[in-house]
Tab-separated table of C-alpha atoms and ligand atoms in Angstrom:
chain	number	residue	atom	x	y	z
A	1	UNK	CA	-7.671	10.443	10.274
A	2	UNK	CA	-7.598	7.074	11.880
A	3	UNK	CA	-6.720	4.349	9.277
A	4	UNK	CA	-8.586	1.045	9.325
A	5	UNK	CA	-6.063	-1.361	7.945
A	6	UNK	CA	-7.819	-4.279	5.921
A	7	UNK	CA	-4.667	-5.239	3.998
A	8	UNK	CA	-4.402	-8.791	2.955
A	9	UNK	CA	-0.683	-9.129	3.521
A	10	UNK	CA	1.627	-7.924	4.781
A	11	UNK	CA	-1.077	-6.617	7.091
A	12	UNK	CA	-2.110	-5.106	10.404
A	13	UNK	CA	-0.045	-6.178	13.514
A	14	UNK	CA	-0.828	-5.624	17.163
A	15	UNK	CA	0.237	-1.976	17.922
A	16	UNK	CA	2.127	-3.003	21.117
A	17	UNK	CA	4.255	-5.640	18.994
A	18	UNK	CA	5.149	-2.724	16.681
A	19	UNK	CA	6.011	-0.360	19.470
A	20	UNK	CA	8.128	-2.933	21.387
A	21	UNK	CA	9.790	-3.743	18.139
A	22	UNK	CA	10.714	-0.141	17.682
A	23	UNK	CA	12.088	0.021	21.200
A	24	UNK	CA	14.207	-3.121	20.671
A	25	UNK	CA	15.493	-1.620	17.509
A	26	UNK	CA	16.841	1.445	19.505
A	27	UNK	CA	17.816	-0.633	22.733
A	28	UNK	CA	17.189	-4.165	23.387
A	29	UNK	CA	16.170	-4.691	27.068
A	30	UNK	CA	18.552	-2.034	28.343
A	31	UNK	CA	21.596	-3.651	26.703
A	32	UNK	CA	22.593	-0.432	24.893
A	33	UNK	CA	22.510	-2.409	21.650
A	34	UNK	CA	20.038	-2.726	18.947
A	35	UNK	CA	18.431	-6.160	18.250
A	36	UNK	CA	19.829	-5.397	14.687
A	37	UNK	CA	23.328	-5.400	15.725
A	38	UNK	CA	23.846	-8.451	17.920
A	39	UNK	CA	24.847	-11.986	17.103
A	40	UNK	CA	22.129	-14.406	16.405
A	41	UNK	CA	24.024	-16.755	18.646
A	42	UNK	CA	24.105	-14.196	21.689
A	43	UNK	CA	22.322	-15.134	24.831
A	44	UNK	CA	19.987	-12.194	24.220
A	45	UNK	CA	18.849	-13.468	20.888
A	46	UNK	CA	18.676	-16.994	21.962
A	47	UNK	CA	16.186	-15.908	24.683
A	48	UNK	CA	14.015	-14.346	22.035
A	49	UNK	CA	13.780	-17.229	19.653
A	50	UNK	CA	13.399	-19.720	22.674
A	51	UNK	CA	10.558	-17.510	23.889
A	52	UNK	CA	8.857	-17.420	20.379
A	53	UNK	CA	9.109	-21.233	20.162
A	54	UNK	CA	7.777	-21.760	23.732
A	55	UNK	CA	4.980	-19.432	23.191
A	56	UNK	CA	3.929	-21.059	19.910
A	57	UNK	CA	3.946	-24.424	21.630
A	58	UNK	CA	1.953	-23.101	24.604
A	59	UNK	CA	-0.674	-21.189	22.540
A	60	UNK	CA	-1.328	-23.951	20.153
A	61	UNK	CA	-0.873	-26.719	22.694
A	62	UNK	CA	1.638	-28.385	20.452
A	63	UNK	CA	2.303	-32.085	21.639
A	64	UNK	CA	5.722	-33.733	22.356
A	65	UNK	CA	7.436	-34.763	19.301
A	66	UNK	CA	6.814	-31.667	17.291
A	67	UNK	CA	9.360	-28.909	16.438
A	68	UNK	CA	8.626	-25.197	15.814
A	69	UNK	CA	11.042	-23.677	13.246
A	70	UNK	CA	11.516	-20.203	12.066
A	71	UNK	CA	13.004	-20.135	8.439
A	72	UNK	CA	13.330	-17.720	5.488
A	73	UNK	CA	11.999	-18.094	1.965
A	74	UNK	CA	8.328	-17.576	2.814
A	75	UNK	CA	5.453	-20.005	2.298
A	76	UNK	CA	6.508	-20.285	-1.316
A	77	UNK	CA	9.750	-21.979	-0.397
A	78	UNK	CA	7.586	-24.579	1.741
A	79	UNK	CA	5.802	-25.450	-1.478
A	80	UNK	CA	9.130	-26.889	-2.549
A	81	UNK	CA	10.500	-28.039	0.941
A	82	UNK	CA	7.433	-30.108	1.860
A	83	UNK	CA	7.716	-32.427	-1.255
A	84	UNK	CA	11.548	-32.497	-1.107
A	85	UNK	CA	11.427	-33.856	2.424
A	86	UNK	CA	8.068	-35.855	2.277
A	87	UNK	CA	7.215	-37.005	-1.154
A	88	UNK	CA	8.823	-40.324	-1.944
A	89	UNK	CA	6.455	-41.598	-4.647
A	90	UNK	CA	2.975	-39.855	-4.509
A	91	UNK	CA	1.162	-37.085	-2.697
A	92	UNK	CA	-2.397	-35.770	-2.617
A	93	UNK	CA	-3.465	-32.200	-2.814
A	94	UNK	CA	-6.659	-30.303	-2.374
A	95	UNK	CA	-6.965	-27.675	-5.003
A	96	UNK	CA	-8.725	-24.569	-3.344
A	97	UNK	CA	-7.046	-21.640	-5.006
A	98	UNK	CA	-3.979	-20.016	-6.310
A	99	UNK	CA	-1.696	-20.860	-3.332
A	100	UNK	CA	-2.806	-24.445	-3.380
A	101	UNK	CA	-2.057	-24.654	-7.249
A	102	UNK	CA	1.353	-23.240	-6.610
A	103	UNK	CA	2.097	-25.794	-3.956
A	104	UNK	CA	0.793	-28.564	-6.341
A	105	UNK	CA	2.981	-27.347	-9.025
A	106	UNK	CA	6.175	-27.694	-7.012
A	107	UNK	CA	5.155	-31.133	-5.668
A	108	UNK	CA	5.026	-32.499	-9.368
A	109	UNK	CA	8.680	-31.877	-9.487
A	110	UNK	CA	9.351	-34.617	-7.007
A	111	UNK	CA	6.772	-37.354	-7.821
A	112	UNK	CA	3.181	-38.247	-8.782
A	113	UNK	CA	0.584	-35.904	-7.463
A	114	UNK	CA	-3.201	-36.686	-7.105
A	115	UNK	CA	-5.620	-33.747	-6.977
A	116	UNK	CA	-8.232	-35.186	-4.599
A	117	UNK	CA	-10.744	-32.362	-5.301
A	118	UNK	CA	-10.814	-28.866	-6.696
A	119	UNK	CA	-13.154	-25.929	-6.489
A	120	UNK	CA	-11.834	-24.443	-9.731
A	121	UNK	CA	-15.092	-25.009	-11.419
A	122	UNK	CA	-16.665	-22.053	-9.521
A	123	UNK	CA	-13.559	-19.832	-9.157
A	124	UNK	CA	-12.625	-21.387	-5.914
A	125	UNK	CA	-15.562	-19.929	-4.103
A	126	UNK	CA	-16.234	-22.989	-1.915
A	127	UNK	CA	-14.242	-25.749	-0.110
A	128	UNK	CA	-14.889	-29.225	-1.771
A	129	UNK	CA	-16.693	-31.689	0.449
A	130	UNK	CA	-17.180	-35.569	0.506
A	131	UNK	CA	-13.908	-36.300	-0.996
A	132	UNK	CA	-11.788	-39.302	-0.082
A	133	UNK	CA	-8.169	-39.021	0.876
A	134	UNK	CA	-6.210	-41.809	-0.701
A	135	UNK	CA	-4.459	-44.184	1.729
A	136	UNK	CA	-1.463	-44.926	-0.596
A	137	UNK	CA	0.102	-41.372	-0.588
A	138	UNK	CA	3.036	-39.966	1.342
A	139	UNK	CA	0.879	-36.959	2.558
A	140	UNK	CA	-2.288	-34.969	1.966
A	141	UNK	CA	-1.768	-31.251	1.422
A	142	UNK	CA	-4.313	-28.548	2.413
A	143	UNK	CA	-4.537	-24.831	2.360
A	144	UNK	CA	-6.602	-23.973	5.325
A	145	UNK	CA	-7.472	-20.421	4.473
A	146	UNK	CA	-7.690	-19.130	0.901
A	147	UNK	CA	-6.604	-15.703	1.260
A	148	UNK	CA	-7.579	-14.554	-2.163
A	149	UNK	CA	-11.054	-16.141	-2.341
A	150	UNK	CA	-12.148	-15.864	1.345
A	151	UNK	CA	-12.769	-19.549	1.998
A	152	UNK	CA	-11.500	-21.551	4.905
A	153	UNK	CA	-11.361	-25.014	6.382
A	154	UNK	CA	-12.127	-24.430	9.874
A	155	UNK	CA	-12.067	-27.887	11.245
A	156	UNK	CA	-9.116	-30.291	11.710
A	157	UNK	CA	-9.622	-33.073	9.159
A	158	UNK	CA	-8.998	-36.653	10.018
A	159	UNK	CA	-6.517	-37.993	7.463
A	160	UNK	CA	-5.360	-41.593	6.993
A	161	UNK	CA	-2.021	-40.206	5.771
A	162	UNK	CA	0.252	-37.507	7.274
A	163	UNK	CA	-1.675	-34.106	6.904
A	164	UNK	CA	0.322	-31.007	5.698
A	165	UNK	CA	-1.242	-27.686	5.955
A	166	UNK	CA	-0.418	-24.207	4.646
A	167	UNK	CA	-1.877	-21.933	7.385
A	168	UNK	CA	-0.208	-18.612	6.203
A	169	UNK	CA	-3.332	-16.630	6.735
A	170	UNK	CA	-5.178	-18.257	9.535
A	171	UNK	CA	-2.514	-19.436	11.965
A	172	UNK	CA	-3.379	-18.656	15.558
A	173	UNK	CA	-6.786	-17.484	14.648
A	174	UNK	CA	-8.453	-20.424	16.326
A	175	UNK	CA	-7.459	-23.399	18.402
A	176	UNK	CA	-5.975	-26.174	16.187
A	177	UNK	CA	-5.538	-29.898	17.039
A	178	UNK	CA	-1.912	-30.034	16.020
A	179	UNK	CA	-1.740	-33.706	16.662
A	180	UNK	CA	-3.973	-34.279	13.493
A	181	UNK	CA	-1.225	-32.596	11.340
A	182	UNK	CA	2.311	-33.881	10.431
A	183	UNK	CA	3.383	-30.530	9.356
A	184	UNK	CA	1.958	-26.863	9.407
A	185	UNK	CA	3.712	-24.022	7.866
A	186	UNK	CA	3.061	-20.437	6.618
A	187	UNK	CA	4.541	-17.003	5.871
A	188	UNK	CA	4.360	-14.855	9.079
A	189	UNK	CA	3.229	-11.717	7.163
A	190	UNK	CA	-0.593	-12.274	7.330
A	191	UNK	CA	-1.424	-12.855	11.076
A	192	UNK	CA	1.831	-13.062	12.954
A	193	UNK	CA	4.475	-10.765	12.130
A	194	UNK	CA	6.466	-8.852	9.350
A	195	UNK	CA	7.403	-10.445	6.036
A	196	UNK	CA	10.646	-12.331	6.052
A	197	UNK	CA	10.032	-15.258	8.398
A	198	UNK	CA	8.251	-18.483	7.757
A	199	UNK	CA	6.977	-20.839	10.567
A	200	UNK	CA	7.047	-24.519	10.291
A	201	UNK	CA	5.457	-26.970	12.898
A	202	UNK	CA	6.759	-30.360	12.146
A	203	UNK	CA	6.435	-33.860	13.650
A	204	UNK	CA	9.916	-35.258	13.894
A	205	UNK	CA	8.877	-38.859	12.988
A	206	UNK	CA	7.849	-37.962	9.364
A	207	UNK	CA	11.335	-36.733	8.562
A	208	UNK	CA	14.125	-38.917	6.889
A	209	UNK	CA	11.871	-41.165	4.960
A	210	UNK	CA	12.487	-40.157	1.396
A	211	UNK	CA	15.187	-41.881	-0.840
A	212	UNK	CA	16.635	-38.692	-2.395
A	213	UNK	CA	19.465	-36.534	-1.093
A	214	UNK	CA	18.222	-33.161	0.292
A	215	UNK	CA	20.447	-30.030	0.203
A	216	UNK	CA	21.342	-29.030	3.653
A	217	UNK	CA	19.633	-25.769	3.799
A	218	UNK	CA	16.331	-27.332	2.547
A	219	UNK	CA	16.428	-30.340	4.806
A	220	UNK	CA	14.134	-29.793	7.839
A	221	UNK	CA	16.335	-32.014	9.920
A	222	UNK	CA	19.145	-29.374	9.729
A	223	UNK	CA	16.978	-26.697	11.174
A	224	UNK	CA	15.418	-29.027	13.840
A	225	UNK	CA	18.919	-30.109	14.938
A	226	UNK	CA	20.183	-26.527	15.137
A	227	UNK	CA	16.982	-24.803	16.659
A	228	UNK	CA	16.518	-22.666	13.524
A	229	UNK	CA	20.091	-21.325	14.010
A	230	UNK	CA	21.927	-23.301	11.263
A	231	UNK	CA	22.548	-20.131	9.548
A	232	UNK	CA	21.513	-16.495	10.361
A	233	UNK	CA	17.710	-16.548	10.617
A	234	UNK	CA	15.506	-13.396	10.099
A	235	UNK	CA	16.286	-12.034	13.529
A	236	UNK	CA	14.096	-8.957	13.491
A	237	UNK	CA	10.803	-10.584	12.115
A	238	UNK	CA	11.344	-13.284	14.710
A	239	UNK	CA	11.584	-10.590	17.388
A	240	UNK	CA	8.141	-9.125	16.238
A	241	UNK	CA	6.575	-12.636	16.100
A	242	UNK	CA	7.632	-13.228	19.627
A	243	UNK	CA	5.992	-9.914	20.659
A	244	UNK	CA	2.763	-10.862	18.673
A	245	UNK	CA	2.672	-14.054	20.493
A	246	UNK	CA	3.005	-12.358	23.857
A	247	UNK	CA	0.085	-10.233	22.828
A	248	UNK	CA	-2.153	-13.142	21.841
A	249	UNK	CA	-1.313	-14.716	25.313
A	250	UNK	CA	-2.122	-11.412	27.097
A	251	UNK	CA	-5.564	-11.572	25.607
A	252	UNK	CA	-6.197	-15.031	26.942
A	253	UNK	CA	-4.956	-17.101	24.176
A	254	UNK	CA	-6.348	-18.419	20.841
A	255	UNK	CA	-9.710	-19.470	22.110
A	256	UNK	CA	-10.216	-15.792	23.048
A	257	UNK	CA	-8.868	-14.623	19.781
A	258	UNK	CA	-11.296	-16.995	17.923
A	259	UNK	CA	-14.363	-15.415	19.857
A	260	UNK	CA	-13.211	-12.004	18.769
A	261	UNK	CA	-12.731	-13.177	15.135
A	262	UNK	CA	-15.982	-14.723	14.935
A	263	UNK	CA	-17.622	-11.515	16.282
A	264	UNK	CA	-15.903	-9.340	13.733
A	265	UNK	CA	-16.597	-11.674	10.806
A	266	UNK	CA	-20.243	-12.146	11.839
A	267	UNK	CA	-20.896	-8.420	11.947
A	268	UNK	CA	-19.422	-7.878	8.431
A	269	UNK	CA	-21.019	-10.900	6.807
A	270	UNK	CA	-24.460	-9.926	8.398
A	271	UNK	CA	-24.091	-6.412	6.815
A	272	UNK	CA	-23.296	-7.981	3.495
A	273	UNK	CA	-26.070	-10.384	3.674
A	274	UNK	CA	-28.630	-7.736	4.533
A	275	UNK	CA	-27.318	-5.329	1.943
A	276	UNK	CA	-29.371	-4.243	-1.195
A	277	UNK	CA	-26.162	-3.405	-2.912
A	278	UNK	CA	-23.400	-5.852	-1.915
A	279	UNK	CA	-23.209	-9.607	-2.153
A	280	UNK	CA	-20.671	-12.130	-0.756
A	281	UNK	CA	-18.605	-14.251	-3.061
A	282	UNK	CA	-17.821	-17.329	-1.079
A	283	UNK	CA	-20.393	-19.942	-0.377
A	284	UNK	CA	-21.807	-19.535	3.089
A	285	UNK	CA	-20.552	-22.743	4.613
A	286	UNK	CA	-17.039	-22.125	3.221
A	287	UNK	CA	-16.720	-18.667	4.480
A	288	UNK	CA	-13.468	-17.480	5.891
A	289	UNK	CA	-13.183	-15.577	9.263
A	290	UNK	CA	-9.928	-13.921	8.054
A	291	UNK	CA	-10.720	-12.645	4.436
A	292	UNK	CA	-14.250	-11.483	3.706
A	293	UNK	CA	-14.817	-11.115	0.001
A	294	UNK	CA	-17.827	-9.288	-1.526
A	295	UNK	CA	-18.867	-7.592	-4.757
A	296	UNK	CA	-21.401	-5.146	-5.964
A	297	UNK	CA	-24.743	-6.796	-7.176
A	298	UNK	CA	-24.917	-6.650	-10.935
A	299	UNK	CA	-27.277	-3.775	-10.999
A	300	UNK	CA	-24.796	-1.608	-9.072
A	301	UNK	CA	-21.706	-2.839	-10.839
A	302	UNK	CA	-20.855	0.670	-12.057
A	303	UNK	CA	-20.559	1.889	-8.356
A	304	UNK	CA	-17.553	-0.068	-7.534
A	305	UNK	CA	-15.031	2.717	-7.992
A	306	UNK	CA	-17.201	5.221	-6.190
A	307	UNK	CA	-17.389	2.975	-3.189
A	308	UNK	CA	-13.640	2.477	-3.086
A	309	UNK	CA	-13.176	6.353	-3.185
A	310	UNK	CA	-15.971	6.800	-0.443
A	311	UNK	CA	-14.393	4.216	1.721
A	312	UNK	CA	-11.035	5.734	1.342
A	313	UNK	CA	-12.234	8.977	2.505
A	314	UNK	CA	-13.481	7.235	5.762
A	315	UNK	CA	-9.906	5.783	6.304
A	316	UNK	CA	-10.435	2.383	4.844
A	317	UNK	CA	-7.149	0.970	3.614
A	318	UNK	CA	-6.750	-2.346	1.477
A	319	UNK	CA	-10.322	-3.248	0.712
A	320	UNK	CA	-9.916	-3.663	-3.078
A	321	UNK	CA	-10.487	-7.313	-3.958
A	322	UNK	CA	-7.768	-9.475	-5.477
A	323	UNK	CA	-7.796	-9.001	-9.342
A	324	UNK	CA	-8.934	-12.671	-9.775
A	325	UNK	CA	-12.122	-12.074	-7.762
A	326	UNK	CA	-12.669	-8.402	-8.081
A	327	UNK	CA	-14.968	-6.317	-5.874
A	328	UNK	CA	-13.816	-5.978	-2.330
A	329	UNK	CA	-11.866	-7.999	0.291
A	330	UNK	CA	-11.647	-7.079	3.964
A	331	UNK	CA	-9.065	-8.986	5.765
A	332	UNK	CA	-10.017	-9.176	9.449
A	333	UNK	CA	-6.828	-10.704	10.925
A	334	UNK	CA	-6.320	-11.152	14.621
A	335	UNK	CA	-4.775	-7.630	15.233
A	336	UNK	CA	-7.837	-5.837	13.444
A	337	UNK	CA	-9.981	-4.296	16.169
A	338	UNK	CA	-13.690	-4.582	16.110
A	339	UNK	CA	-14.073	-0.939	15.810
A	340	UNK	CA	-12.578	-1.068	12.251
A	341	UNK	CA	-15.147	-3.526	11.095
A	342	UNK	CA	-17.854	-1.357	12.778
A	343	UNK	CA	-16.551	1.545	10.806
A	344	UNK	CA	-16.537	-0.338	7.530
A	345	UNK	CA	-20.141	-1.485	8.097
A	346	UNK	CA	-21.166	1.904	8.857
A	347	UNK	CA	-19.432	3.091	5.630
A	348	UNK	CA	-21.190	0.517	3.657
A	349	UNK	CA	-24.700	1.544	5.149
A	350	UNK	CA	-24.017	5.278	4.336
A	351	UNK	CA	-22.889	4.638	0.805
A	352	UNK	CA	-25.951	2.421	0.244
A	353	UNK	CA	-28.232	5.123	1.632
A	354	UNK	CA	-26.792	7.564	-0.877
A	355	UNK	CA	-26.623	5.286	-3.853
A	356	UNK	CA	-29.213	2.609	-3.654
B	1	PLP	C1	0.473	-15.140	1.146
B	1	PLP	C2	0.333	-16.549	1.058
B	1	PLP	C3	1.222	-17.496	0.542
B	1	PLP	C4	2.598	-16.842	-0.029
B	1	PLP	O1	3.365	-16.546	1.139
B	1	PLP	P1	4.958	-16.035	0.812
B	1	PLP	O2	5.456	-15.987	2.166
B	1	PLP	O3	4.867	-14.712	0.089
B	1	PLP	O4	5.742	-16.983	-0.039
B	1	PLP	C5	1.054	-18.739	0.677
B	1	PLP	N1	-0.052	-19.357	1.078
B	1	PLP	C6	-1.092	-18.560	1.551
B	1	PLP	C7	-2.302	-19.106	2.015
B	1	PLP	C8	-0.972	-17.261	1.457
B	1	PLP	O5	-2.043	-16.489	2.050
């Protein structure tokens, strides 16, 4: 049976990226060697990482003065590296969920932290609006897509101070005006590649401004200087990222991807909004195009398990909601085809016909 992969992360990747990775594991470009058994300083690997960086820059239209890095440690290590490198006295954070809170917690180890606004009062079901970004902070940190709650900041904010964004779960899902950000980071395993590699897009002129010494591996300047090859980087995940970027380019780039993402999300949100049985959990103007969260209406609360079983029989994978929200979550990342969303919508209709 065909599986429809709605996993939140690690999650669905383009089939072609997986197939080409499998080929490169067996024989990289006819070299007779696996990508797993060559030096990260070889010409062959250098070509891979350089292509990945070049495609990232091309697809996101990254201006001069920025570097693209591929590091280890996940987005969670960036929660610490960002303040280590950028927080001299004070930073500001927008608290929009668990990941934002974790980032905030690390920053407090390095200086004063202002929570500019929070949506904790309603279980992070909306993106705060009308807040003022203080002008006297070293940077302002946001989480553009809140993977657990299904909310997303889909515009590039104007910030009077350097803007830092965790884009783990919506990178390359839409065009981004990178010039409005000082630093963008994320784990690859939601929308870009396998677990094990973290991307960082950093504007060079924000580095080197803190008073504290920074350990070599945690200093962005080390990785900028060495083109992410200071030590052995996660070579295989970088290979797959490069293949995913090729795939995005082959579809026409991020503007095309965004159209497809909008179509998929609209289809599912419409089904939720027109349902007798299901209801969305995120406020409408904060809804994410990447993670679509919904629950049973109170009168059908006892049908939750039955729906999960029903959906499983139809090939739906990964639609159980995160424990802090409950209900269901369908992650509709770039690589998820429209037909999977169509299949889920049909599944919801059929369940409703039988049970409502
Ligand atoms: C998954 C996720 C993280 C954590 O990423 P790791 O690579 O596991 O550290 C951080 N932020 C967001 C928005 C995420 O979705």
